[in-house]
Short mmCIF file of C-alpha atoms and ligand atoms in Angstrom, two decimals:
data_model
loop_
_atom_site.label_atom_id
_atom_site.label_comp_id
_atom_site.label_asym_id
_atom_site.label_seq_id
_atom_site.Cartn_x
_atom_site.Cartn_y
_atom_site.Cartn_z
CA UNK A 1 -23.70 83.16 -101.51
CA UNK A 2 -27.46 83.79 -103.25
CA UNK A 3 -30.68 82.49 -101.80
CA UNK A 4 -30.86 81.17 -104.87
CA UNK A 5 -27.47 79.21 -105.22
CA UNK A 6 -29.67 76.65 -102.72
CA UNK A 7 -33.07 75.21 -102.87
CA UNK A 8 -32.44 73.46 -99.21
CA UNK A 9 -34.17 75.26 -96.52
CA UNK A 10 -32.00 74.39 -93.69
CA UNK A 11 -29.19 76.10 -95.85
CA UNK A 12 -31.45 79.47 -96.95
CA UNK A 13 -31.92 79.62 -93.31
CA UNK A 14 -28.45 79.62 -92.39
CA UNK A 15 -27.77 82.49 -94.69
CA UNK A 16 -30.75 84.53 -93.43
CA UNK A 17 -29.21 83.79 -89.47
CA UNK A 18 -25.49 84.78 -90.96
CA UNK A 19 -27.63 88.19 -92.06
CA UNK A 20 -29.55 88.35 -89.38
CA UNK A 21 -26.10 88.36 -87.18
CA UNK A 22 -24.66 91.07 -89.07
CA UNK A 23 -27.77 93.20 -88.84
CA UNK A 24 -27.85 92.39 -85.05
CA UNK A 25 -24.24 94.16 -84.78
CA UNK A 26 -25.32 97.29 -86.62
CA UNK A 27 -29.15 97.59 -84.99
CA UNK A 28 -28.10 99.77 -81.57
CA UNK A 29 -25.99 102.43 -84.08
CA UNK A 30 -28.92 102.71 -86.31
CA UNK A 31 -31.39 103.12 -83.79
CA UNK A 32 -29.04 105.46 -81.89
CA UNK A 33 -28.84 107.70 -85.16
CA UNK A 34 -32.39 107.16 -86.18
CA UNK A 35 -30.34 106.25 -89.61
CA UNK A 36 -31.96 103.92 -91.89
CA UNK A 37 -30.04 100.32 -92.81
CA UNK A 38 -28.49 101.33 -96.06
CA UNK A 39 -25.80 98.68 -95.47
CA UNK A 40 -28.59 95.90 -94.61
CA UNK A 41 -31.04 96.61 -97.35
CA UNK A 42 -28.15 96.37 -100.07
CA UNK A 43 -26.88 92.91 -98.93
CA UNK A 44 -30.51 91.54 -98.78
CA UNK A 45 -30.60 92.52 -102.71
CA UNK A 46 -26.96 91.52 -103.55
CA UNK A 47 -27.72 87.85 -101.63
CA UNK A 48 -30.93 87.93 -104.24
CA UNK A 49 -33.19 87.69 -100.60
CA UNK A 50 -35.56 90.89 -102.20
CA UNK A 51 -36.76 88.73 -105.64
CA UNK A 52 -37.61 85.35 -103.71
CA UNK A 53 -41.11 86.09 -103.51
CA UNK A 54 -41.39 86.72 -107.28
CA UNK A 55 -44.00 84.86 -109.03
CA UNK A 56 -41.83 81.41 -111.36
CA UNK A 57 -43.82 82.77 -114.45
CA UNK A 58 -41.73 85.91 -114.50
CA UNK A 59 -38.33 83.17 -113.45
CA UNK A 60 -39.13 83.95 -109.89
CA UNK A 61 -38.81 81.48 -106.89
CA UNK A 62 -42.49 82.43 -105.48
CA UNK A 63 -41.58 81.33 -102.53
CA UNK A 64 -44.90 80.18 -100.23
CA UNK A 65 -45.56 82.48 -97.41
CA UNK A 66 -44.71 79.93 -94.74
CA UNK A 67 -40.88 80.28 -96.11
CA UNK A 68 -41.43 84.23 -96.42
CA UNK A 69 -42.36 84.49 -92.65
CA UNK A 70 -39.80 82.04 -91.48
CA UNK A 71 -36.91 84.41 -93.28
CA UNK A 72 -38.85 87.33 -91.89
CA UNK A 73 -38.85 86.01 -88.13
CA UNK A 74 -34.86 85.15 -88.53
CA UNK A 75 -34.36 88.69 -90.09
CA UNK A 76 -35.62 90.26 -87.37
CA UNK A 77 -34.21 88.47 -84.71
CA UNK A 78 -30.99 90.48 -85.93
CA UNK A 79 -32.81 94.28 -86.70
CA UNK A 80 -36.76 94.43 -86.60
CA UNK A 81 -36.93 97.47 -88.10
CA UNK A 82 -34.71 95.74 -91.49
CA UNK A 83 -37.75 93.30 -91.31
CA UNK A 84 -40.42 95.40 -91.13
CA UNK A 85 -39.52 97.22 -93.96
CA UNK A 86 -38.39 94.69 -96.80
CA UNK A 87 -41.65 92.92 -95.24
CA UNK A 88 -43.62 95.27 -97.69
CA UNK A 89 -41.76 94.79 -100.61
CA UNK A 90 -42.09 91.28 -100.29
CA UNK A 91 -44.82 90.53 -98.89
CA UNK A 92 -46.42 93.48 -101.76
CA UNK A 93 -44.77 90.96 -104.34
CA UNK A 94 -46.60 87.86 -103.36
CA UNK A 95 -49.82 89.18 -103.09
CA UNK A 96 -49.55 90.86 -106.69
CA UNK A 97 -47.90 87.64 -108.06
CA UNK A 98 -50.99 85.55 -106.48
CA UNK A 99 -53.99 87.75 -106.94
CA UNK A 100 -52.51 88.68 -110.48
CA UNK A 101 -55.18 92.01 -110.42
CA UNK A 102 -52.90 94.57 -112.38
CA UNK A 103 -52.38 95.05 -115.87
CA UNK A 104 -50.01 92.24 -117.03
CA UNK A 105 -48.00 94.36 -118.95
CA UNK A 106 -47.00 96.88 -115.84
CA UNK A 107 -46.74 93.80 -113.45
CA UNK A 108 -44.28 92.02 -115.64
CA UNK A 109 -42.53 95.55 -115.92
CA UNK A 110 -42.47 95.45 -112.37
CA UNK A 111 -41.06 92.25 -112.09
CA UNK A 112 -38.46 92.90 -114.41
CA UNK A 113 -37.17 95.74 -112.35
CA UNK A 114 -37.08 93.76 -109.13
CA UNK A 115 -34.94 91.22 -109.88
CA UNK A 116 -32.73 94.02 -110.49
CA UNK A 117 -32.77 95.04 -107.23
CA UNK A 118 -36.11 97.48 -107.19
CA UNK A 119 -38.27 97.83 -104.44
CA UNK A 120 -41.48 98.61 -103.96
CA UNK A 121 -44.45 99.75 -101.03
CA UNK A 122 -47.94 100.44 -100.80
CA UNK A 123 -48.13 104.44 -100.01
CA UNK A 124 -52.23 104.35 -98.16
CA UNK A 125 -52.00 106.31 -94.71
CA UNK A 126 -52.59 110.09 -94.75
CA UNK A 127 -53.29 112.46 -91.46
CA UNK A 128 -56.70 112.68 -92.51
CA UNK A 129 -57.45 108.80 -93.49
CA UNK A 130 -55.72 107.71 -90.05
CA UNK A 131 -55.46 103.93 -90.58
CA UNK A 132 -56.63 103.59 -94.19
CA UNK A 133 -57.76 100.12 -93.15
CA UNK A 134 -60.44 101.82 -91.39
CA UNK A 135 -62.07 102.94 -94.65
CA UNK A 136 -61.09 106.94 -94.42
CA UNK A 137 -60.92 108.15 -98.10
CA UNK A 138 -57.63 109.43 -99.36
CA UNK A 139 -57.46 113.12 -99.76
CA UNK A 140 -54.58 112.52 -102.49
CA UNK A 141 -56.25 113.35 -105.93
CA UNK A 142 -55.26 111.53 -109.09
CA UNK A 143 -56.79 114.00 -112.20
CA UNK A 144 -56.81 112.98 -115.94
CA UNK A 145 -55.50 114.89 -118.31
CA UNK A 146 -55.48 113.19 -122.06
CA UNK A 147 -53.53 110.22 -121.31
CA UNK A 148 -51.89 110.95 -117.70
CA UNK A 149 -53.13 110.98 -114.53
CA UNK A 150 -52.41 113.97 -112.35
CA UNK A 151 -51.32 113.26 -108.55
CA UNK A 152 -51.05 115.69 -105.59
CA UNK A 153 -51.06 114.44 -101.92
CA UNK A 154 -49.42 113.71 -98.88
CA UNK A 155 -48.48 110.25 -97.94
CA UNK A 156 -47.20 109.34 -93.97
CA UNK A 157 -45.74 106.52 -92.82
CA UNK A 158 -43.58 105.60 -95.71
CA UNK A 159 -41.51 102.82 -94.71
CA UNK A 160 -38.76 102.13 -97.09
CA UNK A 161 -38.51 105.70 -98.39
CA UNK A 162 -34.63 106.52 -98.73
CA UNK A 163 -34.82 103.07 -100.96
CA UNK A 164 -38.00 102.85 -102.46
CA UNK A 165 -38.29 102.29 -106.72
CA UNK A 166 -41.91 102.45 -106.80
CA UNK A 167 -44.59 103.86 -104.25
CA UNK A 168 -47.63 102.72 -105.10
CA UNK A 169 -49.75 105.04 -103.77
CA UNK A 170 -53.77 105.45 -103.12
CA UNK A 171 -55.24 108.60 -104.56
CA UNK A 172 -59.13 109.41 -104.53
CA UNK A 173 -60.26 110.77 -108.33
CA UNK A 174 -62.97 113.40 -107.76
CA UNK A 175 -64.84 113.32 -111.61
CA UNK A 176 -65.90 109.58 -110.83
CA UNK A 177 -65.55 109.44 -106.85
CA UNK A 178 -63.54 106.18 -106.98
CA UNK A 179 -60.40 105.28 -105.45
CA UNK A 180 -57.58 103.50 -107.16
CA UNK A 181 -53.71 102.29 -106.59
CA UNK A 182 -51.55 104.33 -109.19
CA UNK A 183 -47.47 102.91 -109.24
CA UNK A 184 -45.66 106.39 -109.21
CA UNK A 185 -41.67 105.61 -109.91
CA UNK A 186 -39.25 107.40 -107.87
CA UNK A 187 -37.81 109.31 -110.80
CA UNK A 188 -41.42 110.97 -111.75
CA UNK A 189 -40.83 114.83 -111.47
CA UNK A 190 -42.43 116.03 -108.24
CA UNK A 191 -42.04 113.22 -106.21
CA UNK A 192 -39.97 114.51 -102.93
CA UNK A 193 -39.39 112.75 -99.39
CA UNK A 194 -39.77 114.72 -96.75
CA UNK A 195 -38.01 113.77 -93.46
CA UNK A 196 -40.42 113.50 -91.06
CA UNK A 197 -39.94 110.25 -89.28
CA UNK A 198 -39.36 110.99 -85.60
CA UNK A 199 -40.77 107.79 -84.12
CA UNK A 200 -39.04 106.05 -80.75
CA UNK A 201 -40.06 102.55 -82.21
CA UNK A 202 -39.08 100.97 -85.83
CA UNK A 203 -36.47 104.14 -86.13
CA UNK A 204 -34.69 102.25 -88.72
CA UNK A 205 -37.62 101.95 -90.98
CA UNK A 206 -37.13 105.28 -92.91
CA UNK A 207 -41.08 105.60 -92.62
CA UNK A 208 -41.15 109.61 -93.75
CA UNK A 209 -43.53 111.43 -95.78
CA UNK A 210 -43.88 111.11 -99.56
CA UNK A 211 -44.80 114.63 -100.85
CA UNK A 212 -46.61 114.59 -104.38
CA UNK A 213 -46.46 117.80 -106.38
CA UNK A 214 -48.36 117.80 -109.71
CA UNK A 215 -47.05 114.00 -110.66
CA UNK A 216 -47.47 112.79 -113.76
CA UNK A 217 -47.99 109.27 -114.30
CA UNK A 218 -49.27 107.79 -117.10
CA UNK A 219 -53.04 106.16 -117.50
CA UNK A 220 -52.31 102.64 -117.57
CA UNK A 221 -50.00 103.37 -114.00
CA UNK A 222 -53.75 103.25 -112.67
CA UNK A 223 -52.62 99.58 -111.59
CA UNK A 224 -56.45 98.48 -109.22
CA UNK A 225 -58.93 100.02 -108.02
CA UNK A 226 -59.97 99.66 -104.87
CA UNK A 227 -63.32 99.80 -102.46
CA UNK A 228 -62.73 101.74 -99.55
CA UNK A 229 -62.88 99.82 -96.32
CA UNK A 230 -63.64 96.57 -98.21
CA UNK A 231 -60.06 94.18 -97.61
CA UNK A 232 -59.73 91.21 -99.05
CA UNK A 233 -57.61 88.30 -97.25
CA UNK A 234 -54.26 89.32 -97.57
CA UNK A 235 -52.02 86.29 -95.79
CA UNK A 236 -48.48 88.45 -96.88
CA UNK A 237 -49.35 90.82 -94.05
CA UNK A 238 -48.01 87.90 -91.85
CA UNK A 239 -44.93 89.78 -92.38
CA UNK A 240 -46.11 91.70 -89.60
CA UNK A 241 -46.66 89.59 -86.51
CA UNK A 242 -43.36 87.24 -88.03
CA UNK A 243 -41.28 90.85 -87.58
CA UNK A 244 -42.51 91.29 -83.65
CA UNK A 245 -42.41 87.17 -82.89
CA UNK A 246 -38.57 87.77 -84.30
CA UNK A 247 -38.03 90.84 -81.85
CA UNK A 248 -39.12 88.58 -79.12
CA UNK A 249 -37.14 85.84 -79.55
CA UNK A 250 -34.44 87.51 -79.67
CA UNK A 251 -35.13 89.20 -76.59
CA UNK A 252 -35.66 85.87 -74.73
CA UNK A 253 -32.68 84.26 -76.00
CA UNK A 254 -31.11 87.72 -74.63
CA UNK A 255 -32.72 87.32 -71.07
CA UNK A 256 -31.78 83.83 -70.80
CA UNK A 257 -28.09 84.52 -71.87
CA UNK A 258 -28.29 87.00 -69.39
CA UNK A 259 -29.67 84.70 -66.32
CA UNK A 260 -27.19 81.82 -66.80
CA UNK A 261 -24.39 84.31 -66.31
CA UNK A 262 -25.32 86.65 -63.87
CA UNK A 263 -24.57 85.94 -59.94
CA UNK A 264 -25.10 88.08 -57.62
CA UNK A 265 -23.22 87.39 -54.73
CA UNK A 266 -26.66 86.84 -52.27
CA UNK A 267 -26.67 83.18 -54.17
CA UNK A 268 -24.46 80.41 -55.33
CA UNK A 269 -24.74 79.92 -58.82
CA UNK A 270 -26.79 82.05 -61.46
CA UNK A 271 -30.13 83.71 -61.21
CA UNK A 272 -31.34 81.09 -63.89
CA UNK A 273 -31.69 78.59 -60.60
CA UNK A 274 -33.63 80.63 -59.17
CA UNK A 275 -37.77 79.83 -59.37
CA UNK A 276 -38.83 83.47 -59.38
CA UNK A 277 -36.61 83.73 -62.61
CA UNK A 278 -37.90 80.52 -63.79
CA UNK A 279 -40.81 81.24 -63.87
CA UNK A 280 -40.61 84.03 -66.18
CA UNK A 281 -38.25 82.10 -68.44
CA UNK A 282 -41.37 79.31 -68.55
CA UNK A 283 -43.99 81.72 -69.19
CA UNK A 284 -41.90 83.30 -72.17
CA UNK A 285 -41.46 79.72 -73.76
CA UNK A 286 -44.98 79.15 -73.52
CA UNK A 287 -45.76 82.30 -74.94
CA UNK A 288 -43.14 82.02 -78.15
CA UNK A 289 -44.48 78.24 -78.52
CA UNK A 290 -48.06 80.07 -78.82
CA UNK A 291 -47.30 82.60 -80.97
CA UNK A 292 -44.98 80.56 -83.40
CA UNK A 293 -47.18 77.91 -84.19
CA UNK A 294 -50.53 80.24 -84.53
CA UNK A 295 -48.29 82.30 -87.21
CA UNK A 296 -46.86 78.80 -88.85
CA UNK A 297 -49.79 76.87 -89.14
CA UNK A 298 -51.90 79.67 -90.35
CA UNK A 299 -49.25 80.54 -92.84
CA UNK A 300 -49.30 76.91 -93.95
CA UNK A 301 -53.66 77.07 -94.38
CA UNK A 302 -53.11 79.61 -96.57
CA UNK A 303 -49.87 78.36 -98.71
CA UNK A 304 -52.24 74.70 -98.95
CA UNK A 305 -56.37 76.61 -99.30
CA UNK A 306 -57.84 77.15 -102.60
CA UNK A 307 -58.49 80.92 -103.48
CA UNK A 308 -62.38 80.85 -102.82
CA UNK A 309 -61.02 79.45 -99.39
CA UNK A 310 -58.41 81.84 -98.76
CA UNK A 311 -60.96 84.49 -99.29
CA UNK A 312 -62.16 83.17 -95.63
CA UNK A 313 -59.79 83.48 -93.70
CA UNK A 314 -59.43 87.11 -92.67
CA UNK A 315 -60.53 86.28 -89.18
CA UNK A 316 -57.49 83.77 -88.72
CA UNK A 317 -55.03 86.44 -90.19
CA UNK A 318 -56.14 88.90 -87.80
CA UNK A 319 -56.25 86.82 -84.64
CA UNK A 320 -52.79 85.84 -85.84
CA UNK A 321 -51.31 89.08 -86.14
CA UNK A 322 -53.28 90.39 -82.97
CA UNK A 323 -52.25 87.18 -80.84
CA UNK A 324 -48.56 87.24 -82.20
CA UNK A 325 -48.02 91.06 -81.31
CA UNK A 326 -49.28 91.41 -78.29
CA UNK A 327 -47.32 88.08 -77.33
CA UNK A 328 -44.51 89.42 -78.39
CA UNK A 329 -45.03 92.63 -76.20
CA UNK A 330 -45.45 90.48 -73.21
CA UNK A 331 -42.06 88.59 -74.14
CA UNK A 332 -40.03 91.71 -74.17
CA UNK A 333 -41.70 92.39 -70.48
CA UNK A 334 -41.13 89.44 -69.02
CA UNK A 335 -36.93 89.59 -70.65
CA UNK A 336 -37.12 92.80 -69.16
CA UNK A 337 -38.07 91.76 -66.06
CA UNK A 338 -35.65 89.18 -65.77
CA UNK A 339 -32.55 91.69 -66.54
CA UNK A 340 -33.62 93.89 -64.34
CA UNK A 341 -32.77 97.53 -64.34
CA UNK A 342 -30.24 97.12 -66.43
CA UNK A 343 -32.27 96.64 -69.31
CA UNK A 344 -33.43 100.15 -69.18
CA UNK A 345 -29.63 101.33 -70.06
CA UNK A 346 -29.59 103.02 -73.13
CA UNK A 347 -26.16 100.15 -74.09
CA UNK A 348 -28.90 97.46 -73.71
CA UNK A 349 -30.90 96.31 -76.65
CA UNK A 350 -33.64 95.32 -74.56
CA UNK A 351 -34.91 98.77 -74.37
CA UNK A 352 -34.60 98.92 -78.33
CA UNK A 353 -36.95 95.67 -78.29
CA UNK A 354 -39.41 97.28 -76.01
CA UNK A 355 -39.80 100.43 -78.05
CA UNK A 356 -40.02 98.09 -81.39
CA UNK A 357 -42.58 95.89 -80.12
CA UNK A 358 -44.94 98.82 -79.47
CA UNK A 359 -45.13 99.41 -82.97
CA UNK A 360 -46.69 96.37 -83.65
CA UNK A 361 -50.30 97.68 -81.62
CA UNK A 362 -50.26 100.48 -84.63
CA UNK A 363 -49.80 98.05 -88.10
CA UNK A 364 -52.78 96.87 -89.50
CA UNK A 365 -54.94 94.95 -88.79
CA UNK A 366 -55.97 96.80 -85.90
CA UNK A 367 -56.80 94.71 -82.79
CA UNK A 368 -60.00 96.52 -82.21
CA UNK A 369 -61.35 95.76 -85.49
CA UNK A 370 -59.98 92.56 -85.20
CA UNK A 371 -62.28 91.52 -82.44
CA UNK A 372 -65.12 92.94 -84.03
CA UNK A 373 -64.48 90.90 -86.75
CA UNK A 374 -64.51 87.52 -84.79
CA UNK A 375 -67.54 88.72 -83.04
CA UNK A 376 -69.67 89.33 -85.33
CA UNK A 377 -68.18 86.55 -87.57
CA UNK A 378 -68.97 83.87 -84.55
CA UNK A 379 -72.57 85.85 -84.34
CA UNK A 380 -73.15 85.18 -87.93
CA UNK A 381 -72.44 81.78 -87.68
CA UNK A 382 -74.60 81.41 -84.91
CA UNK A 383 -77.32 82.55 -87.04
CA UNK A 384 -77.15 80.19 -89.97
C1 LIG B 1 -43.58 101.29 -88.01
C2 LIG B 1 -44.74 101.62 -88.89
C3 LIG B 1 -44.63 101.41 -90.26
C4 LIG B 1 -45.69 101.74 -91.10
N1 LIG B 1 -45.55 101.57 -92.47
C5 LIG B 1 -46.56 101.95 -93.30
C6 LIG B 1 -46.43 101.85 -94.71
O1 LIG B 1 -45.40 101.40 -95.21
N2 LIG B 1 -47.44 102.29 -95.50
C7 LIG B 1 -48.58 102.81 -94.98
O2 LIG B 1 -49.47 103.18 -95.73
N3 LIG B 1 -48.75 102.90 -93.65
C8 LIG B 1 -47.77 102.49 -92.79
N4 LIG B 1 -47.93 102.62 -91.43
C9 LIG B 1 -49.12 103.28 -90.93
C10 LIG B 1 -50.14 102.37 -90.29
O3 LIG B 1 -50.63 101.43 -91.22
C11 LIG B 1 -51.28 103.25 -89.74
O4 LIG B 1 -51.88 103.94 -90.79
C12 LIG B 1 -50.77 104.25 -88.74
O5 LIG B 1 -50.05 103.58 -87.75
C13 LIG B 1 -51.92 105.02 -88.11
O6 LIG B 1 -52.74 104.13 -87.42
P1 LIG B 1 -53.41 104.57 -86.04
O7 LIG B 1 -54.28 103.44 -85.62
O8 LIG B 1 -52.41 105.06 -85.09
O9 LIG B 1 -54.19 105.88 -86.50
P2 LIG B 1 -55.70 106.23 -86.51
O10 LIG B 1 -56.44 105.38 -87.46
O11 LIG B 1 -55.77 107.70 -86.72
O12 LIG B 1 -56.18 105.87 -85.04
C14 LIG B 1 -55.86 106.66 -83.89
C15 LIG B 1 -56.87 106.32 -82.80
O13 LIG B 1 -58.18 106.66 -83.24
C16 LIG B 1 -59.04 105.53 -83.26
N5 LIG B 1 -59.80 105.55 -84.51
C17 LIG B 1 -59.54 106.30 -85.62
N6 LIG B 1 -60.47 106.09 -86.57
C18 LIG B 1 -61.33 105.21 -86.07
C19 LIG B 1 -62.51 104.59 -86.56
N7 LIG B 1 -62.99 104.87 -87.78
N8 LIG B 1 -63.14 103.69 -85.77
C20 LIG B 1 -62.67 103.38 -84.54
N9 LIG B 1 -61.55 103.94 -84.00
C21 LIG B 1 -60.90 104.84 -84.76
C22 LIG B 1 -58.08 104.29 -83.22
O14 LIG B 1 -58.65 103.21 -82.53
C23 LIG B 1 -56.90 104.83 -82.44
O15 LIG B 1 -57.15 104.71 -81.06
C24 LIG B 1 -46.88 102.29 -90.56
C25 LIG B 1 -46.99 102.45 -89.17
C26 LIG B 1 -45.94 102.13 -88.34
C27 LIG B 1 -46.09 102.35 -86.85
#
């Protein structure tokens, strides 16, 4: 069955959950392996799941970001690190299809090739940059020459790589000192992955580096420029903290399977009567109820706010993704703590969660900068 065989949500969900199953019984091998989810990312194109956020003008679903984070949550309930990843190309998709900045002609190009199955990510973090949220300059060059532009860099971080179509990568060009997104397809001569990703969390993700060696694109595949430091709202990165609320749930449900079997012999029954355990099973409730419906009803603001109010709500997005993350670290904890030491055995995907979840801290937004942002956002209010 196709997403797209059904416009019922109940029954898109089901097929996401029957995926997100699947995924669930290949996560430990991958993660074991440090392979990437060949397998996983195929059937999310052959069930049409990778062109659902494409915009209806190019015979696309667009699908409202409430909907994309709901699939994304499910999906990584089963692997978080299958989430993460197809999180970019669709989340990339959305924001393109709403913001419509690139040159029609390349976009619709683009579009084209997705519902084919292409995939796409933005390429912006380098050594040097750090978090390019943080406004570090790329040291990848893009040079004209007549009608091409000439790229040389090194991208890190590269989720999707083994897969990727298109990397749409950031490149500084030194004759007008502006910074710009060129689309570089995978088949461009000099365009080379370089396994580097050694990561403990997210080892699925296939996040290497993307070597660039004298690659020729040509002038119009300058798709936006860009102002360094200088983000606009961008509500498809609620990818992000749906991935990580997904991780945790399914580490709850795992913790609570876990307590309504086990019995020690010291008691009668199963450590889920127990108040100490309890306890922790009420404080991770509480803690998915807060996360989910900060994500949800934020994702709904933005699927129902004009664009001039949209442009707003960067402080929301961030406190969501901040809030949701860190939640989602404390979930794993408290599962963890419930298990026991057995959820430090290498057979128990509890310790897979609590590696994942980490990786959440290190996607942007950055919780440090999110704070400032509230701060001096409430300051400025203050002021008026
Ligand atoms: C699983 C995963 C997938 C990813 N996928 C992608 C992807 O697809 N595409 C992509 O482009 N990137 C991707 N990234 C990279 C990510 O967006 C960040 O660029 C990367 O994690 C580096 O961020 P950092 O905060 O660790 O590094 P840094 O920015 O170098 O920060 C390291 C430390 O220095 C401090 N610091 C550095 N600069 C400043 C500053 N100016 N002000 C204050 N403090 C500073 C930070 O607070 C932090 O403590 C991915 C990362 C992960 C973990």
């Amino acid at each position: 069955m196709k997403f797209q065989d059904t416009q019922s949500m109940e029954e898109r969900l089901e097929l996401m959950s029957e995926l997100s199953k699947v995924f669930l019984s290949r996560a430990a091998k991958i993660d074991e392996e440090g392979a990437f989810p060949f397998q996983n990312i195929s059937e999310l194109k052959t069930t049409g799941y990778t062109s659902l956020t494409l915009p209806k003008r190019y015979g696309g679903e667009e699908i409202s970001l409430f909907d994309l984070v709901r699939f994304q949550e499910y999906m990584a309930r089963g692997d978080g690190a299958t989430a993460l990843s197809i999180g970019w190309h669709m989340g990339i998709i959305q924001d393109l299809g709403e913001k419509n900045s690139w040159n029609e002609y390349i976009f619709q190009m683009l579009c084209e090739d997705v519902k084919n199955g292409a995939l796409i990510n933005n390429c912006a973090s380098e050594p040097q940059t750090g978090s390019p949220t943080r406004g570090g300059k790329p040291t990848t060059t893009a040079v004209k020459q007549d009608s091409y532009w000439l790229i040389n860099g090194r991208k890190t971080f590269t989720t999707l790589s083994p897969v990727l179509d298109y990397f749409n990568v950031t490149a500084s060009i030194p004759e007008s000192d502006e910074v710009a997104y060129f689309l570089i397809p995978r088949s461009s001569h000099g365009v080379e992955i370089e396994e580097t990703w050694d990561s403990i969390a997210m080892k699925g993700t296939g996040s290497h580096d993307l070597v660039l060696n004298n690659v020729r694109v040509k002038e119009e595949y300058l798709v936006e420029y860009m102002e360094l430091g200088k983000k606009g709202a961008s509500g498809w990165l609620l990818h992000i903290p749906a991935c990580y609320l997904g991780i945790a749930q399914a580490a709850a449900s795992y913790a609570i399977e876990f307590a309504k079997s086990y019995s020690p012999n010291s008691i009668q029954g199963t450590i889920s009567d127990l108040p100490n355990v309890q306890q922790k099973i009420g404080e991770m409730e509480l803690e998915l109820m807060r996360a989910r419906h900060f994500l949800y009803s934020v994702a709904k603001q933005w699927d129902h706010s004009a664009k001039d109010e949209r442009a707003q709500m960067n402080p929301e997005l961030g406190a969501v993704k901040l809030s949701v993350t860190n939640s989602a670290i404390t979930i794993v904890d408290l599962a963890m703590r419930i298990v026991g030491a057995r959820s430090l055995s290498e057979k128990n995907p509890l310790q897979r969660y609590y590696r994942d979840v980490r990786a959440g801290l290190h996607n942007p937004p950055m919780d440090d900068m999110t704070i400032l942002q509230l701060a001096r956002n409430v300051i400025n209010r203050c002021d008026d």
